[in-house]
mmCIF file of C-alpha atoms in Angstrom:
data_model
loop_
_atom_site.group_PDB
_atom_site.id
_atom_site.type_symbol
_atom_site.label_atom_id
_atom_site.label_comp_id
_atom_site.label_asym_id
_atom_site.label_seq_id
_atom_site.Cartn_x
_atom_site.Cartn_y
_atom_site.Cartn_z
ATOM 1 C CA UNK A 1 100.820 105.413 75.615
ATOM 2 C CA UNK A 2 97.889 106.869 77.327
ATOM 3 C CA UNK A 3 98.635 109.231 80.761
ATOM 4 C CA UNK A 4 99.932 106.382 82.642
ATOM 5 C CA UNK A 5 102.767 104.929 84.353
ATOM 6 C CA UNK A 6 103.108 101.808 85.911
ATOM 7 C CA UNK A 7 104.866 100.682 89.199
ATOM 8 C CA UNK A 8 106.777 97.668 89.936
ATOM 9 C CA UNK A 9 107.422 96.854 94.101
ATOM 10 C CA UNK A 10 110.388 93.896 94.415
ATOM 11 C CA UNK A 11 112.780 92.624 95.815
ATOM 12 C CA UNK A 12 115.492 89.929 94.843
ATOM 13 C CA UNK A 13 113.280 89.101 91.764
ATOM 14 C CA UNK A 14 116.097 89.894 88.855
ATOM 15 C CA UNK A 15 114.950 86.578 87.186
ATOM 16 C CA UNK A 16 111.379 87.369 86.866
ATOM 17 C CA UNK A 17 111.884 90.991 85.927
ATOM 18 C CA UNK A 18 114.069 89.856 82.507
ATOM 19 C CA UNK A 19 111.134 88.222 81.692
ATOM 20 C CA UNK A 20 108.314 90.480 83.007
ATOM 21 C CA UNK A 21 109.579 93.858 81.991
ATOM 22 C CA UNK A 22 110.006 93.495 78.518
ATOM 23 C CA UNK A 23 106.182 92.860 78.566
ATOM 24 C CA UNK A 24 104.932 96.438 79.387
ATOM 25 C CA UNK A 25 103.224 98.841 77.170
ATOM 26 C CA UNK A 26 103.905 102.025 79.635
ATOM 27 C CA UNK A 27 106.554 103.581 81.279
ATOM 28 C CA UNK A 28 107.902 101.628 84.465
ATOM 29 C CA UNK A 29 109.207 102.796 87.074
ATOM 30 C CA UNK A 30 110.828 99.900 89.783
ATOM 31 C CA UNK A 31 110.509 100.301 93.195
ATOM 32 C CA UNK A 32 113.578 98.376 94.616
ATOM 33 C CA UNK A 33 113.827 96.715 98.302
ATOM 34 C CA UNK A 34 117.067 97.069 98.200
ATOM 35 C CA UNK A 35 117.965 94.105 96.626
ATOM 36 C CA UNK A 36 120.613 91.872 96.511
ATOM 37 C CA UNK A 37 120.867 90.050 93.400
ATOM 38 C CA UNK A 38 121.288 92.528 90.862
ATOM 39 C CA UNK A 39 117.926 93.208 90.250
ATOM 40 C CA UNK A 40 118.145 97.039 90.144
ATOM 41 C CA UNK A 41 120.758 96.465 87.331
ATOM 42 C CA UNK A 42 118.375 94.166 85.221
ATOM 43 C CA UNK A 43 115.640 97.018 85.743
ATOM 44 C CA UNK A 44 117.948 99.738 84.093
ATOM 45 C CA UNK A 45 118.699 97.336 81.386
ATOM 46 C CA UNK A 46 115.641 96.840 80.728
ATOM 47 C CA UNK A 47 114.444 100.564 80.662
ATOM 48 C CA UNK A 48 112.759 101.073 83.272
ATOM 49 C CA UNK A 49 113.252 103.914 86.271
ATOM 50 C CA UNK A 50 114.500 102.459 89.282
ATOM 51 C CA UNK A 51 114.462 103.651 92.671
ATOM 52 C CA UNK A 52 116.800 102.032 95.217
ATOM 53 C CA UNK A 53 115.256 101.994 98.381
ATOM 54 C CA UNK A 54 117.514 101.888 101.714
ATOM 55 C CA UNK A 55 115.786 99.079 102.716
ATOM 56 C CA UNK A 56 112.792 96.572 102.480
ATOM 57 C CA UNK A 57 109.602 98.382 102.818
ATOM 58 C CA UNK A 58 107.530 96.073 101.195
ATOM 59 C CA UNK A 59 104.263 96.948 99.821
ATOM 60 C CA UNK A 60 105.250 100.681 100.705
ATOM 61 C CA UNK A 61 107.558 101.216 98.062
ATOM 62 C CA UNK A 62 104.528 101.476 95.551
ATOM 63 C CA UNK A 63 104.384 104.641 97.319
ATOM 64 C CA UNK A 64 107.541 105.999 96.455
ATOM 65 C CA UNK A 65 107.059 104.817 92.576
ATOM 66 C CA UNK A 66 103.455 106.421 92.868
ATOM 67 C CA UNK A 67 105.288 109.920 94.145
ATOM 68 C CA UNK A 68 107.564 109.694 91.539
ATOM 69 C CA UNK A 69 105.077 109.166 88.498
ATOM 70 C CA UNK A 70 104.130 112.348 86.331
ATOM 71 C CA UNK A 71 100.779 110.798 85.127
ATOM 72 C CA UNK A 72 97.225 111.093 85.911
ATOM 73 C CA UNK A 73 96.965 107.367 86.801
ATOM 74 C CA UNK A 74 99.505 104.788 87.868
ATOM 75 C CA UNK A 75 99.146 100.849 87.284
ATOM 76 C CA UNK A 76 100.645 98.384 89.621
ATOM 77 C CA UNK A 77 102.289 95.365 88.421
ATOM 78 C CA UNK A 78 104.188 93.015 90.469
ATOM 79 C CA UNK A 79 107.702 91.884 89.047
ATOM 80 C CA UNK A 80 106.003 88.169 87.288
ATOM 81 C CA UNK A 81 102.765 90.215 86.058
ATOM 82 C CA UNK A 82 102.102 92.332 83.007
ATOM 83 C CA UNK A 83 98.948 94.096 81.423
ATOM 84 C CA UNK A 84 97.600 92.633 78.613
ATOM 85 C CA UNK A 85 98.042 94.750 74.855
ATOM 86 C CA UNK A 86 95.389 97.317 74.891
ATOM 87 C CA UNK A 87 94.044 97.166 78.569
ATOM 88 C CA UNK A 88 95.697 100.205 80.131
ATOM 89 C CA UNK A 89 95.051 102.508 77.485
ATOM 90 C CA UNK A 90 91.058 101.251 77.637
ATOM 91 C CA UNK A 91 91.501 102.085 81.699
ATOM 92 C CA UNK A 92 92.108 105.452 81.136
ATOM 93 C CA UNK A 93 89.569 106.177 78.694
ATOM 94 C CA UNK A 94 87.641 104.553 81.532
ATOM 95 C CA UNK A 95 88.650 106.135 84.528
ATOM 96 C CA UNK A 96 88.252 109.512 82.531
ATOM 97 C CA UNK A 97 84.837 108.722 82.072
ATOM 98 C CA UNK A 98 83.565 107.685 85.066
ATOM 99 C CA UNK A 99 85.613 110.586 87.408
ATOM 100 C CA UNK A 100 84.639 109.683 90.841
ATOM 101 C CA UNK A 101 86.289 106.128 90.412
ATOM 102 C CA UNK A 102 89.482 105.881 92.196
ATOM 103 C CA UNK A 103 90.673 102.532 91.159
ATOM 104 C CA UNK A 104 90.134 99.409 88.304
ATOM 105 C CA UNK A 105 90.605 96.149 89.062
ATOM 106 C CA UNK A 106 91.639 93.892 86.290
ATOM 107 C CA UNK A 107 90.605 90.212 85.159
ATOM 108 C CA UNK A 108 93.254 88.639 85.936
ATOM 109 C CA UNK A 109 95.109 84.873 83.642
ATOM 110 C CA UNK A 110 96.953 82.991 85.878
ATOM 111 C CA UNK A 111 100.311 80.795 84.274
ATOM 112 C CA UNK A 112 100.478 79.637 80.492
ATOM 113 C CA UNK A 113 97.300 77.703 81.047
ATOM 114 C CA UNK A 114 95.715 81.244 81.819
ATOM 115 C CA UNK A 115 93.346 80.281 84.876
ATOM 116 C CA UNK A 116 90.795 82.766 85.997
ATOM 117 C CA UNK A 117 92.411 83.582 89.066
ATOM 118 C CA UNK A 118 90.010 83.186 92.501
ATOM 119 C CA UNK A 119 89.756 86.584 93.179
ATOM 120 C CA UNK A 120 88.434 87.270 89.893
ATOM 121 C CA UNK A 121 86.057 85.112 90.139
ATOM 122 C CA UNK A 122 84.383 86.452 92.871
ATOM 123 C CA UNK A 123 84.805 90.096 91.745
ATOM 124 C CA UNK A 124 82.414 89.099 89.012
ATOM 125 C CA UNK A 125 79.728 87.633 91.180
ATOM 126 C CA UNK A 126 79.152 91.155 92.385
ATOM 127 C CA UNK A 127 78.357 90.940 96.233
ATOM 128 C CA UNK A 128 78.278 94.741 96.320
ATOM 129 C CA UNK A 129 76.119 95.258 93.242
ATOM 130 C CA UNK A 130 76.459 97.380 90.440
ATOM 131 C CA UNK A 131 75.861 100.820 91.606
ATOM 132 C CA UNK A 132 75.138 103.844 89.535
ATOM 133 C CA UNK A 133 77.986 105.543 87.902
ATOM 134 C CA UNK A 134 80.577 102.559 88.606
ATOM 135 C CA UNK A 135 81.817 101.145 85.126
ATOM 136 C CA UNK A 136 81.760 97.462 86.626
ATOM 137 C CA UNK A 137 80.725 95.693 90.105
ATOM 138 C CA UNK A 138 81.618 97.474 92.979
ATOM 139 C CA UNK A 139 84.667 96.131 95.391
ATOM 140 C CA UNK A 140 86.404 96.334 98.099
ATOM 141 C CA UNK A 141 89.597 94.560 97.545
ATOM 142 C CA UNK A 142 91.485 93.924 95.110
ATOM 143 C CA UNK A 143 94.793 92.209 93.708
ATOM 144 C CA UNK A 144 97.212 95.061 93.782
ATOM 145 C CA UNK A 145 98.956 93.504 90.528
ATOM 146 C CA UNK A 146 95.906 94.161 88.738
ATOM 147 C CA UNK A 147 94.682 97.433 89.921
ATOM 148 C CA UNK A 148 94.876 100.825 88.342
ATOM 149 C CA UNK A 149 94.652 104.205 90.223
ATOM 150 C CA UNK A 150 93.863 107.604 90.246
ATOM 151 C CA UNK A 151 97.112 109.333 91.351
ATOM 152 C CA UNK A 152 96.366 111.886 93.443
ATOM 153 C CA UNK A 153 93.350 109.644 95.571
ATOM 154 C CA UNK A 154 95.677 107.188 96.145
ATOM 155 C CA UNK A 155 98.398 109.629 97.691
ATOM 156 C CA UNK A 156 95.554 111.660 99.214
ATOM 157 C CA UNK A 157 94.148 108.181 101.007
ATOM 158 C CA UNK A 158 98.201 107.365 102.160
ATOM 159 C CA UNK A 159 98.665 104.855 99.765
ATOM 160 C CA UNK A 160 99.642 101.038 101.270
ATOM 161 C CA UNK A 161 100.823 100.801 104.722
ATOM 162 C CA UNK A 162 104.440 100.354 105.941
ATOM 163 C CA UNK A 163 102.867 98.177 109.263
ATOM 164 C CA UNK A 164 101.346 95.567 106.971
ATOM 165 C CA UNK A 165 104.703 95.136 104.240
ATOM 166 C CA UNK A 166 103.139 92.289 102.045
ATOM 167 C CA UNK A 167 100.129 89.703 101.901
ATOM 168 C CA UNK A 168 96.700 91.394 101.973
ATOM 169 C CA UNK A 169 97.812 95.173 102.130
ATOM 170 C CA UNK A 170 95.230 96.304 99.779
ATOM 171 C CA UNK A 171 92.212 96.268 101.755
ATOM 172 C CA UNK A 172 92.979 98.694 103.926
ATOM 173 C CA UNK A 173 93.698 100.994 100.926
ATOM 174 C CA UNK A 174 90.797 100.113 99.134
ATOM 175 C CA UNK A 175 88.526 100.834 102.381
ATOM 176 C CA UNK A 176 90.439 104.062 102.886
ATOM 177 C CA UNK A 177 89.288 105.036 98.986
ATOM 178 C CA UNK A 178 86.138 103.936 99.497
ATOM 179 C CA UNK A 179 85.819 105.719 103.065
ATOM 180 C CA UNK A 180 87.235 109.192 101.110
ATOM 181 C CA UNK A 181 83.673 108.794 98.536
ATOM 182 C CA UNK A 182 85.779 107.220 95.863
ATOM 183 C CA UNK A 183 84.474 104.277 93.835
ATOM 184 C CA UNK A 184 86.065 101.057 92.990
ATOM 185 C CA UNK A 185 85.318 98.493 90.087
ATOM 186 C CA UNK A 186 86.105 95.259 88.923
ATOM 187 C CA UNK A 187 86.121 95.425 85.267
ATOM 188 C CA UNK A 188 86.481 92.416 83.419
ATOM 189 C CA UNK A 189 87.526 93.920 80.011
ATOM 190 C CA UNK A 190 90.758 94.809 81.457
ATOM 191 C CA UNK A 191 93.254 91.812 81.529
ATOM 192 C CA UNK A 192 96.462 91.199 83.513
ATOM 193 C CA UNK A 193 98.588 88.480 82.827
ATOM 194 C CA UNK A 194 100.470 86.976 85.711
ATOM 195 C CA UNK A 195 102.868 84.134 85.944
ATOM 196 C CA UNK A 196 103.471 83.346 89.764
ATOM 197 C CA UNK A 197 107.087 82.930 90.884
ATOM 198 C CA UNK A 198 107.795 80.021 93.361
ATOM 199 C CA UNK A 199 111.329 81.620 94.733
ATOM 200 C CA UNK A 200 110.725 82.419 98.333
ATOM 201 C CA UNK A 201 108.089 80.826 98.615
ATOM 202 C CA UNK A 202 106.351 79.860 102.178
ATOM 203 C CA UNK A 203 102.799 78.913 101.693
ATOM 204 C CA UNK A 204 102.497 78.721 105.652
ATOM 205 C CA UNK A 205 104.241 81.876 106.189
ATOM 206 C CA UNK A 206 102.108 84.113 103.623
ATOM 207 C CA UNK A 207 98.770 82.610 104.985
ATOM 208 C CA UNK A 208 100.833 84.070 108.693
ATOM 209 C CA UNK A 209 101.215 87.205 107.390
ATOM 210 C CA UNK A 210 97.922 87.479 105.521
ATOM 211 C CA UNK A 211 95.764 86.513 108.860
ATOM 212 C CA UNK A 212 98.121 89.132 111.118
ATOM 213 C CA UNK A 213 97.559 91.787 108.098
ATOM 214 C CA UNK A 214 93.584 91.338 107.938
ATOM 215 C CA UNK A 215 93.322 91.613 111.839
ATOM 216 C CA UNK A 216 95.408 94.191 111.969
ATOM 217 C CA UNK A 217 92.966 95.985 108.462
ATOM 218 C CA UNK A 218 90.172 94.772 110.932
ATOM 219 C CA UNK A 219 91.455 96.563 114.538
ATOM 220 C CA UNK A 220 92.052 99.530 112.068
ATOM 221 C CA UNK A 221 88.470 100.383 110.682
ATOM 222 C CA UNK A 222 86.026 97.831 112.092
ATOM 223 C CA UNK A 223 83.911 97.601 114.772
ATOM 224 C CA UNK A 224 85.204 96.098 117.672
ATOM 225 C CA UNK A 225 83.115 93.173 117.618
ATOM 226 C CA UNK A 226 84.208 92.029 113.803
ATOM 227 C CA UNK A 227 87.547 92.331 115.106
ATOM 228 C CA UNK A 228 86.885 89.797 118.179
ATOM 229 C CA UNK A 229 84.933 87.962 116.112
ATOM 230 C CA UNK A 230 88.370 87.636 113.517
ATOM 231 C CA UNK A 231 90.492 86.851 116.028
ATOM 232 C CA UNK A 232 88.007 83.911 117.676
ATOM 233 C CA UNK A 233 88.408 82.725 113.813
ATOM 234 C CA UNK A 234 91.741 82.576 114.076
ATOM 235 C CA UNK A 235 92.360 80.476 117.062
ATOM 236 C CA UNK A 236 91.294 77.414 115.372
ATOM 237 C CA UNK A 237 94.046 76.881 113.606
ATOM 238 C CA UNK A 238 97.990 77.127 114.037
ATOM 239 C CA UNK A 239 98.585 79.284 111.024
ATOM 240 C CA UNK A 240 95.611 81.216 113.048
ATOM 241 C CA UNK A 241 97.128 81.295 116.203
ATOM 242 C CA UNK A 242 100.497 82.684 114.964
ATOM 243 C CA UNK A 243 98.926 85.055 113.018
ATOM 244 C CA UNK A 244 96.641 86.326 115.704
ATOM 245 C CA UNK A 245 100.369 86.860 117.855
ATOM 246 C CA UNK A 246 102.267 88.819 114.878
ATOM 247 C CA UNK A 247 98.954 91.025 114.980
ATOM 248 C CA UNK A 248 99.564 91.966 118.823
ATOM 249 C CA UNK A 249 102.465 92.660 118.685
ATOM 250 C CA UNK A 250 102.232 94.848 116.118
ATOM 251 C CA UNK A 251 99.234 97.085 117.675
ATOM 252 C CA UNK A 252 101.621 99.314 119.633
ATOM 253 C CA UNK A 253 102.889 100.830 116.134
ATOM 254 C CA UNK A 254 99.584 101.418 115.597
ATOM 255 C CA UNK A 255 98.393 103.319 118.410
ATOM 256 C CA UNK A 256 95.831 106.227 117.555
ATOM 257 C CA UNK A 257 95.526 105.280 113.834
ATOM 258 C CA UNK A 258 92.172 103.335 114.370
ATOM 259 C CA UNK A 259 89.658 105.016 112.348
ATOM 260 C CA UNK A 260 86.157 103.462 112.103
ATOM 261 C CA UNK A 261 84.931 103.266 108.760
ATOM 262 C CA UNK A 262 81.855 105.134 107.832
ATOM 263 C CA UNK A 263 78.420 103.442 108.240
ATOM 264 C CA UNK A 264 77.520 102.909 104.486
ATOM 265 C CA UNK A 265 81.257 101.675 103.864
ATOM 266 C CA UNK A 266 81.069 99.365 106.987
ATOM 267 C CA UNK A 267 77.603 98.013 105.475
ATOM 268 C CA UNK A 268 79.323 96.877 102.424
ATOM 269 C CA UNK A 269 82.588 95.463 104.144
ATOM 270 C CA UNK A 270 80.496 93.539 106.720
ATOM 271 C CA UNK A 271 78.328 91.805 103.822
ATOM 272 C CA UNK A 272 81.346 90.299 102.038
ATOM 273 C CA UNK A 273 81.681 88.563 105.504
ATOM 274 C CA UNK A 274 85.378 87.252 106.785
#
């Protein structure tokens, strides 16, 4: 295998992992959230590196697998995803030759049925364009089960944020790349299988967090009147509202880390729209 390693962030997921793990093509190493249904222990079994976190840090611990991986570039997989034969060893002849890209996002299947999943979809409209030197459209966002990275520009941009845990963490990141010079790139070549679990499940609660998490990406890096006009989006509807309140209450962890992004990044963000 190519000079890659991929990362797995879960938590209480021992049952998808049996099934998921077996699947990869790379090294793996699993970032655990302190789990507790013997998920660590399926992990080993299975191979892979595990690192048992103290506690849940949710979309953080991709930081502690990306520290601990040797290679070049690290791929993210979530515990009920996998890359398809073939597609990480094409991303790194990929990412080698095009060395001001920071990050690949994958086409990705959805279930047995293998849907083209929304996001994919709209990666390959190309809002952004194609711009020169980028070996697919240009994004900013991406599904962080189907994204590949450079190592050392995803440490160097801080990786995924402890404040926003799960549900729409990767925006921030992939502005923060983007903000740095890096490029980003939907390439549809690349495939990722995923198979969504329903354990845990709370549709209402993930479309809570995923509001608070995009205000809170919003407050962060945009101007001040995208953010009010966010939150004005929000009020109209209860998901909204409660969303809109986990946001606030958050800001005081996040005094003095608003950064404005820079004009040409804020350009592209602001014509992808809400």
């Amino acid at each position: 295998m190519p000079d890659v390693t991929i990362v797995v962030a879960t938590r209480d997921r021992a049952a998808e992992l049996r099934h998921s793990l077996t699947r990869h093509a790379a090294p793996v190493i699993v970032a655990d959230n302190a789990s507790a249904d013997g998920t660590a222990e399926v992990a080993e079994a299975a191979g892979a590196r595990v690192l048992r976190l103290p506690g849940n840090l949710g979309a953080a611990a991709r930081n502690a697998g990306v520290r601990e991986a040797a290679t070049r570039y690290v791929a993210f997989a979530d515990d009920d995803s996998w890359w398809a034969p073939g597609a990480l060893e094409r991303a790194v002849e990929i990412l080698d030759a095009h060395p001001r890209t920071a990050l690949l996002a994958a086409r990705v299947l959805v279930g047995d049925d293998e849907r083209l999943e929304p996001v994919s979809e709209a990666m390959a409209r190309a809002p952004l364009g194609r711009p020169d030197g980028l070996p697919g459209p240009a994004v900013l966002g991406f599904l962080a089960c189907s994204a590949i990275v450079r190592r050392d520009a995803y440490l160097d941009a801080g990786g995924f944020s402890g404040v926003l845990h799960f549900a729409g963490e990767e925006e921030l990141l992939a502005l923060d790349l983007a903000s740095a010079g890096w490029g980003l790139a939907y390439v549809p070549e690349l495939v990722v299988h995923h198979h969504p679990s329903r354990s845990g499940r709370n549709p209402a609660a993930r479309r809570r967090r995923e509001i608070r998490n995009a205000l809170l990406t919003a407050w962060l890096r945009r101007p001040l009147p995208a953010v009010a006009r966010m939150a004005g989006t929000a009020l109209g509807t209860r998901d909204g509202r409660a969303g809109l309140a986990d946001a606030a209450r958050a800001l005081p962890r996040l005094a003095g880390a608003r950064r404005p992004l820079p004009p040409a990044v804020e350009a592209a963000r602001a014509r992808l729209g809400a």
